[in-house]
Coordinates of C-alpha atoms and ligand atoms in Angstrom, one line a residue:
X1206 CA -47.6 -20.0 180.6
X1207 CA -44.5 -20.7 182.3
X1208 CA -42.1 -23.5 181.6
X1209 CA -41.6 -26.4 184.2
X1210 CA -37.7 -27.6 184.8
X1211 CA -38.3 -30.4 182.4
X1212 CA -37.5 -29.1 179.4
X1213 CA -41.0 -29.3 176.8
X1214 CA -40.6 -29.8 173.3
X1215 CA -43.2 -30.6 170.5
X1216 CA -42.8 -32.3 167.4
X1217 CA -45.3 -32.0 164.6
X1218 CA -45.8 -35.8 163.0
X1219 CA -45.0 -37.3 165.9
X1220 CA -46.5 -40.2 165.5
X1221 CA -45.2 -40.7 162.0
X1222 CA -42.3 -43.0 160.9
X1223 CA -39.4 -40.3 162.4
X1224 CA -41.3 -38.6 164.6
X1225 CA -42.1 -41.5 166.7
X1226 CA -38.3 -42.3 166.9
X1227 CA -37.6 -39.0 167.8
X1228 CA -39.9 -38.6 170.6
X1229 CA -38.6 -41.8 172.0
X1230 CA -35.3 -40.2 172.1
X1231 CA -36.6 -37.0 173.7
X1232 CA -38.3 -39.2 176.4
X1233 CA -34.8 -41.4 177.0
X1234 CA -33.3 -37.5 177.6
X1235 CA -36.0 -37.2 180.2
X1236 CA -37.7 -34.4 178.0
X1237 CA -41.9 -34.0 178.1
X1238 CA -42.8 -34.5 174.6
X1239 CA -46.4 -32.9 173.3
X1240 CA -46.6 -34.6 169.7
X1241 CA -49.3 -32.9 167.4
X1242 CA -50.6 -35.4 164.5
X1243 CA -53.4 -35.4 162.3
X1244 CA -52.8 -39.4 161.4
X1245 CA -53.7 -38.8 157.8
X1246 CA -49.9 -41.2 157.8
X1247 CA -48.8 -41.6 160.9
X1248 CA -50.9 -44.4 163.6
X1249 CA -51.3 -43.7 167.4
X1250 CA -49.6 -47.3 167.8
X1251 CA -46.3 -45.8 166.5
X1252 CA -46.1 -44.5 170.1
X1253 CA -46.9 -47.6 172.1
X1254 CA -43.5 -47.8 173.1
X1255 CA -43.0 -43.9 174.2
X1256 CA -46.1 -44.2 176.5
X1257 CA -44.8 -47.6 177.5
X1258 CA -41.4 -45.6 178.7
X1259 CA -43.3 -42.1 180.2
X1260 CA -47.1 -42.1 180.3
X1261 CA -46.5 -39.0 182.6
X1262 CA -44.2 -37.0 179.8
X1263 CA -46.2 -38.0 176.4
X1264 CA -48.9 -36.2 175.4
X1265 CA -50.5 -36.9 172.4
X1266 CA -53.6 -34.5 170.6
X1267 CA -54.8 -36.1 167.6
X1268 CA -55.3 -33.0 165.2
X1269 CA -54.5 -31.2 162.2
X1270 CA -51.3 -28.7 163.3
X1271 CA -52.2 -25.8 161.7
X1272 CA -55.9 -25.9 163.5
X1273 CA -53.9 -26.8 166.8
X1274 CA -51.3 -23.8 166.6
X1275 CA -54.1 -21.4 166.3
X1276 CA -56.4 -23.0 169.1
X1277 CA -55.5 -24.9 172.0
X1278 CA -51.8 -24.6 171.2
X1279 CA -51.5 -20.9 170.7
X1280 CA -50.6 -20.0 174.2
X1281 CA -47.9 -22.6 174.8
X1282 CA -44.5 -22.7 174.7
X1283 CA -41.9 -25.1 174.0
X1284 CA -38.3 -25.2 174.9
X1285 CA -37.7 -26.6 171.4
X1286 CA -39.3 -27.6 168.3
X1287 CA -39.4 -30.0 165.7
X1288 CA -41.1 -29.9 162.7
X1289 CA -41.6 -33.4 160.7
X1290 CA -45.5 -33.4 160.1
X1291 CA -45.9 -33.4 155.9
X1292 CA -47.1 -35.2 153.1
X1293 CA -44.6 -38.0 152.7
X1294 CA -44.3 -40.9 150.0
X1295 CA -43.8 -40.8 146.3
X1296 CA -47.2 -42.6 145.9
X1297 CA -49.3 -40.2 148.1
X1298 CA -47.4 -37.6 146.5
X1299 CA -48.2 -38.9 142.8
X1300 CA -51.8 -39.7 143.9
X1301 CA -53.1 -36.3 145.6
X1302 CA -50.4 -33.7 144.3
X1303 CA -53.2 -31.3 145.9
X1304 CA -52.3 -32.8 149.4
X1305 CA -49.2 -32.5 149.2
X1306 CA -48.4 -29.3 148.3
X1307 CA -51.0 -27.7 149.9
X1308 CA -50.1 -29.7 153.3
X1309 CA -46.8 -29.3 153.3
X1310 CA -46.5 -25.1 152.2
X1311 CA -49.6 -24.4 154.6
X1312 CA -48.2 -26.1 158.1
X1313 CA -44.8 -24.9 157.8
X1314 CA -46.3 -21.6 157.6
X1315 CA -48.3 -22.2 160.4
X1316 CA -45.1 -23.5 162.7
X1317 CA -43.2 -20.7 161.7
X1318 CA -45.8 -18.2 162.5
X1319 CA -45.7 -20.2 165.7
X1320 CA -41.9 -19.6 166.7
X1321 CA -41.4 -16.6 164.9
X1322 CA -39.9 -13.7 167.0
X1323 CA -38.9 -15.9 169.8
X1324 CA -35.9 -17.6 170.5
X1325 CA -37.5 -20.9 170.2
X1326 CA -35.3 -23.5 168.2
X1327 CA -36.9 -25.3 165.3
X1328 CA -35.9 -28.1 163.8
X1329 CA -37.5 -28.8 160.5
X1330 CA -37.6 -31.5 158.0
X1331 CA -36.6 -31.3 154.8
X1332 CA -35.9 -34.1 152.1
X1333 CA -33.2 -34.9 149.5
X1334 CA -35.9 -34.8 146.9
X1335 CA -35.2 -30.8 146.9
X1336 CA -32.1 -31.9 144.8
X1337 CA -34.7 -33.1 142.3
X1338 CA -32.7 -34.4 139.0
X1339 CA -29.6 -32.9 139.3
X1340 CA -26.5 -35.3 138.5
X1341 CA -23.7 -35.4 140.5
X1342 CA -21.4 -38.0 142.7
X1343 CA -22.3 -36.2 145.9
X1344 CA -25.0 -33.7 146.6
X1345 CA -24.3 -30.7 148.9
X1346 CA -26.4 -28.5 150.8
X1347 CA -25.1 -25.2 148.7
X1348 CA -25.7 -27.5 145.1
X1349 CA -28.0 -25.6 142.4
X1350 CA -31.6 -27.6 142.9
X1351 CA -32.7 -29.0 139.5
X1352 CA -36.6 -29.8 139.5
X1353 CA -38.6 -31.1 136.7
X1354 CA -41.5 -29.3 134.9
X1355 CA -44.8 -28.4 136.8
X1356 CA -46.2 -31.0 134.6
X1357 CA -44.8 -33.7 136.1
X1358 CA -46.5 -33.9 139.3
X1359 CA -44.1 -36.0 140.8
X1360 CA -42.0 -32.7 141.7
X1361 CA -44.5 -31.0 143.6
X1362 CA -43.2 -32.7 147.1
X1363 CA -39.6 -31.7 146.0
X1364 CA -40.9 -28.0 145.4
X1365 CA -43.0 -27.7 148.3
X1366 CA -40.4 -28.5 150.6
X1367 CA -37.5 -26.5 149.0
X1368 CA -40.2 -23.6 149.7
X1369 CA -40.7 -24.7 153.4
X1370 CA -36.5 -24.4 153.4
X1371 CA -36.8 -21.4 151.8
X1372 CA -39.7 -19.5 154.2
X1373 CA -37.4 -20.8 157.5
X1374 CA -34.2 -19.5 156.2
X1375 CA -36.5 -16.3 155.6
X1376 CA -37.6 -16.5 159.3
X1377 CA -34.3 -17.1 160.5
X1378 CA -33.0 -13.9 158.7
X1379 CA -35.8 -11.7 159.7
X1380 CA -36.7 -12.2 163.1
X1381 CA -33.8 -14.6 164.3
X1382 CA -35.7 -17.2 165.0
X1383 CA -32.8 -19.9 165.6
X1384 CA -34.2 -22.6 162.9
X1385 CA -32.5 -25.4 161.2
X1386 CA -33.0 -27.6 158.7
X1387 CA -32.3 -31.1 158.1
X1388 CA -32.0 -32.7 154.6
X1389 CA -32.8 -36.2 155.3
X1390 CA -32.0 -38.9 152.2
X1391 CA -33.9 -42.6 152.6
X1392 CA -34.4 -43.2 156.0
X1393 CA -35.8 -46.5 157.1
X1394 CA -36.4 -48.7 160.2
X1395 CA -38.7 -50.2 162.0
X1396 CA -42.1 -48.8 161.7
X1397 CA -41.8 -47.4 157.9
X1398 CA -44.6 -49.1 156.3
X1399 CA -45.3 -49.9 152.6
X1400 CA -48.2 -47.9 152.2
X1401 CA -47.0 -44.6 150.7
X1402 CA -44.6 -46.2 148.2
X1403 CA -41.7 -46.6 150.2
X1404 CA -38.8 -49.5 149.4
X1405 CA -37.8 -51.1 152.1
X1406 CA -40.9 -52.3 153.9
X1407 CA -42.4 -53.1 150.6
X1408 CA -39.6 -56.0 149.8
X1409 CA -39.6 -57.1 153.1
X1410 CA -43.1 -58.1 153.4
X1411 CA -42.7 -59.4 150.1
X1412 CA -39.4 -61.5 151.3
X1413 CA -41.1 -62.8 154.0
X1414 CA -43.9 -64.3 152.1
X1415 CA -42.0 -65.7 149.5
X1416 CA -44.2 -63.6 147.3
X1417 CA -42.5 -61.4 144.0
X1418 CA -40.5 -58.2 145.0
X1419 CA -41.3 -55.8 142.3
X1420 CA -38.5 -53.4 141.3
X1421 CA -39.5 -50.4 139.6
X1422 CA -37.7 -49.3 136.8
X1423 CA -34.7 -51.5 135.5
X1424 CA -33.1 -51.8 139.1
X1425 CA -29.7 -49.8 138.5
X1426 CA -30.8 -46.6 139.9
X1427 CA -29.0 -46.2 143.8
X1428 CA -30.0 -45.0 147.2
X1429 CA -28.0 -44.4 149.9
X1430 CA -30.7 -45.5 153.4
X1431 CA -30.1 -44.9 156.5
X1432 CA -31.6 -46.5 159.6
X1433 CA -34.3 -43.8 161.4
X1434 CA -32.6 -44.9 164.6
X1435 CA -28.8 -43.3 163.9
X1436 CA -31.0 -39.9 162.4
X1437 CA -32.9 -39.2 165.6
X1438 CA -29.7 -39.2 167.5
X1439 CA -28.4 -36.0 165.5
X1440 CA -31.8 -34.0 165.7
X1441 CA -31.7 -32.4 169.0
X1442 CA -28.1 -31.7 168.2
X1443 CA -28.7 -29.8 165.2
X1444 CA -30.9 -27.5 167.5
X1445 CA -27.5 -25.9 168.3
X1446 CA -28.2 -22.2 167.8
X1447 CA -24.5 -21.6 167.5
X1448 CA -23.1 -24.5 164.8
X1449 CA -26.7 -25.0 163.1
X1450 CA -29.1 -22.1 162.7
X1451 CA -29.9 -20.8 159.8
X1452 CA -28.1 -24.0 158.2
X1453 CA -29.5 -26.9 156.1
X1454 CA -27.6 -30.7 156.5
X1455 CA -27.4 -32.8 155.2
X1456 CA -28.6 -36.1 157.1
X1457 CA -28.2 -39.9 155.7
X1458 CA -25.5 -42.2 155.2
X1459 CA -23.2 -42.3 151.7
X1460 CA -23.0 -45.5 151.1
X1461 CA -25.0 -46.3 147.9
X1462 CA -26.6 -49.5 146.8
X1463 CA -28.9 -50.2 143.6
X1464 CA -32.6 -50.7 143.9
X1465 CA -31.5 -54.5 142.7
X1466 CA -28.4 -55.5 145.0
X1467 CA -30.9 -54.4 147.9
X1468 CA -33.8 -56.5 146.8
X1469 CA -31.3 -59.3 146.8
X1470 CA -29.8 -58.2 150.2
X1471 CA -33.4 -58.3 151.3
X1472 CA -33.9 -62.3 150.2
X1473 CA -30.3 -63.0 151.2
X1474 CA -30.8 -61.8 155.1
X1475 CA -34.7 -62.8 155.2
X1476 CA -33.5 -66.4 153.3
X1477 CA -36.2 -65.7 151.0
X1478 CA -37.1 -67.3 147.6
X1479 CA -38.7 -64.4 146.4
X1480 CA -38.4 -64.0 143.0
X1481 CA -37.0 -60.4 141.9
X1482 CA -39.4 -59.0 139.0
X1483 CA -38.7 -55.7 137.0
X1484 CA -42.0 -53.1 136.6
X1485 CA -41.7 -50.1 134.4
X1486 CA -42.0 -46.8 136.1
X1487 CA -45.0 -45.8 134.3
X1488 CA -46.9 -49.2 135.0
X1489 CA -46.1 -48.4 138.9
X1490 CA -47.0 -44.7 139.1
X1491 CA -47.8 -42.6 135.7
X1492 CA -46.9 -42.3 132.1
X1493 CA -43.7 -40.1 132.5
X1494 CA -42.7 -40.7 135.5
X1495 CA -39.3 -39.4 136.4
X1496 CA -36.6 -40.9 138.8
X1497 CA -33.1 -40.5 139.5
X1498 CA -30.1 -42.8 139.0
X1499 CA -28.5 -41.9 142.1
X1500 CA -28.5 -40.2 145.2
X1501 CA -25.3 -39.7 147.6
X1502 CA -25.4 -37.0 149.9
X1503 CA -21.8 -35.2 150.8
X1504 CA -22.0 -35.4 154.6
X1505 CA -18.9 -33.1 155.0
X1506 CA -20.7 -30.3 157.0
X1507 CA -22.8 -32.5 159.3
X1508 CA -19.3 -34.8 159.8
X1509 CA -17.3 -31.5 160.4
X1510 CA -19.8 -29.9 162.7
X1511 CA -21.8 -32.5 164.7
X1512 CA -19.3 -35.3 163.9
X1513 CA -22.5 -37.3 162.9
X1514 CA -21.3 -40.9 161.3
X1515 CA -24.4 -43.4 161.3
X1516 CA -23.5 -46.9 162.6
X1517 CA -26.9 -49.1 162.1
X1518 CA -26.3 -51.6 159.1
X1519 CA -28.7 -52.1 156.3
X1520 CA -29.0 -55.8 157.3
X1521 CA -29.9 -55.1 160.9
X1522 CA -32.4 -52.3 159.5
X1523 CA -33.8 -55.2 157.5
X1524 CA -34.0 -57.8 160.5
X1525 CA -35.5 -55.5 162.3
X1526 CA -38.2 -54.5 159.9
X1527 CA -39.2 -58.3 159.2
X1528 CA -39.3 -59.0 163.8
X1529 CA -41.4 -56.3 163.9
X1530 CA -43.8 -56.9 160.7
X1531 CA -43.7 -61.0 162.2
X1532 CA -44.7 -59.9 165.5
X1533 CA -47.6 -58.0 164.5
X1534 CA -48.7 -61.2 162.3
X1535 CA -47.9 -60.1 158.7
X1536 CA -50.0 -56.7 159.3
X1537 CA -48.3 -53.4 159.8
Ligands
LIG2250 P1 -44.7 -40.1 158.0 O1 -45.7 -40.0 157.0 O2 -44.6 -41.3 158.8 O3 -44.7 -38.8 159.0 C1 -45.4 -37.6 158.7 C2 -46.4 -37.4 159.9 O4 -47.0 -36.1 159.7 C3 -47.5 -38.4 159.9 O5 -47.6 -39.0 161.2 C4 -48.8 -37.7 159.5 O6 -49.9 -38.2 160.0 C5 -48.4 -36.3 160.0 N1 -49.2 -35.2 159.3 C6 -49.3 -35.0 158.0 N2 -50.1 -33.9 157.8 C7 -50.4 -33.4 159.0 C8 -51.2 -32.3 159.5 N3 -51.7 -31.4 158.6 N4 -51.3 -32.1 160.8 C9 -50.7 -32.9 161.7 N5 -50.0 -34.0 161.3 C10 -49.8 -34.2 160.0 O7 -43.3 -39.8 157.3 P2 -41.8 -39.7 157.8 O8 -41.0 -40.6 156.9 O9 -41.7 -40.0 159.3 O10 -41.4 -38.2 157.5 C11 -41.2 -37.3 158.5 C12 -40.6 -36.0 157.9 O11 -39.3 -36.4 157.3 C13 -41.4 -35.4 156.8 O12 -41.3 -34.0 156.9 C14 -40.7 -35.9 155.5 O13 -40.9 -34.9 154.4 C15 -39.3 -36.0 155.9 N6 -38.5 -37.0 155.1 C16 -38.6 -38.3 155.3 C17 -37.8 -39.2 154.6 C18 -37.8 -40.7 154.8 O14 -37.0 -41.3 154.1 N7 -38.7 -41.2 155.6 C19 -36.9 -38.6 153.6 C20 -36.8 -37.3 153.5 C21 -37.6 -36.4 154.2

């Protein structure tokens, strides 16, 4: 099939948290987007917005990827792709370990099968979990991995994903297939919802409705978040064959802040009374749970390369969150 001007580019999970960012920013670059989503996490709604700004340049095929890339999608081609469908959320991941592993080895195969031997780019997601339990000020991309036992399922999402990096630096070394991956650390914005486990939503809705924000563990571990909006903006950058193929980056911001000084960042912008309540780990997920103190990323090669500095503040991330879970009425 041949390619119009307009350059076409797909992105797996589209209609995910990211994804729907993403194509959003694809759209604003006058791109036609084809998103390919299964909504086992993602929801249709998340691209309200993008059909809002080009009905004619959205398309949207509710499916599993894997089934897509072997059927209907087979014969097409894309000027560039990005690859962000996966099992995603410490809960899901603690809840269906199945899933998540099997999702997230089996559709990266798929994709690469998709793009390999062709000149293609390929973007795909990859996660700071990968540096599993490692401790260290700053992680960088060239870091020793540390992972916890197979019998602590909790792993399994970090494993599965430093095996997706691993099979596209494989592709990329075989057939030259110009593929890069980004290493995203908390990313959060509008549109993350509290479903899967994740922290920010969670403790806003809580803020908002004055009701106890539950902090897992004793508070003291950091994260370093960064809004979803500031991480789009670098994607289609990092498709550059010449600076980013065959690399993995780093993408977040490296400013950290404990699990506790954000619950009470969260009350302090939302002017909540929200009383902040401490759970043990294995009350919220399983008896041996493991987490990490704290997570910086070293952003030196995305800084020196792209010149990528994030600019959205944590308490605008957070006002946002709560307009948009107020608008909808309480329900995300
Ligand atoms: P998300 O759950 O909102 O997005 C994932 C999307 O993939 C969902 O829309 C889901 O429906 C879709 N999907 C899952 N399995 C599929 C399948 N078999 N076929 C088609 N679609 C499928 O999560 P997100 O936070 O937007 O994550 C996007 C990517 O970024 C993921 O690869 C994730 O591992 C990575 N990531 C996210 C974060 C974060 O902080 N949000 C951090 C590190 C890495």
């Amino acid at each position: 099939m041949s390619i119009s001007k307009t350059p076409q580019d797909l992105v797996t999970g589209g209609a995910g948290f990211i994804g729907s960012h993403l194509v959003e920013h694809l759209l604003q670059g006058g791109h036609e987007v084809w998103v390919v989503d299964d909504l086992s996490t993602g929801r249709e709604s998340n691209l309200d917005q993008a059909r809002h700004m080009a009905p004619d340049r959205l398309h949207f095929v509710h499916s599993d990827l894997s089934d897509w890339l072997d059927g209907a999608g087979a014969k097409r081609t894309f000027n560039s792709v990005y690859h962000l469908a996966a099992a995603v959320g410490v809960k899901l991941v603690v809840e269906d370990p199945i899933g998540t592993i099997e999702t997230n080895i089996h559709q990266t195969s798929a994709v690469m099968r998709f793009v390999q031997n062709s000149a293609t780019p390929l973007l795909m997601a990859s996660t700071s979990e990968v540096y599993g339990k490692g401790v260290r000020d700053r992680f960088a991309e060239t870091d020793d991995l540390l992972l916890g036992p197979t019998t602590r399922s909790r792993w399994s999402y970090a494993c599965s994903k430093a095996i997706d990096e691993y099979l596209a630096l494989a592709h990329y070394q075989q057939s030259g297939t110009p593929i890069s991956i980004a290493r995203f650390f908390n990313t959060v914005g509008p549109r993350q919802v509290s479903d899967y486990g994740m922290v920010l939503p969670r403790f806003v809705e809580c803020a908002l409705s004055n009701q106890p924000i539950q902090v897992f563990g004793d508070g003291t571990q950091s994260r370093c978040f960064c809004d979803v909006r500031d991480v789009v903006e670098v994607l289609p950058r990092m498709l550059d064959r010449d600076k980013c193929a065959g690399r993995v980056m780093n993408v977040g911001n490296d400013t950290p802040i404990t699990i506790n000084d954000l619950a009470a960042t969260v009350c302090d912008v939302l002017n909540s009374s929200s009383e902040i309540v401490h759970v043990p780990y294995e009350q919220a997920y399983s008896p041996g749970f493991e987490d990490l103190k704290c997570r910086v990323p070293d952003l030196g090669l995305i800084r020196s390369t792209l010149q990528f500095e994030s600019t959205i503040p944590l308490e605008r991330t957070i006002q946002d969150l709560a307009l948009e879970y107020s608008r909808a009425g309480g329900a995300t």
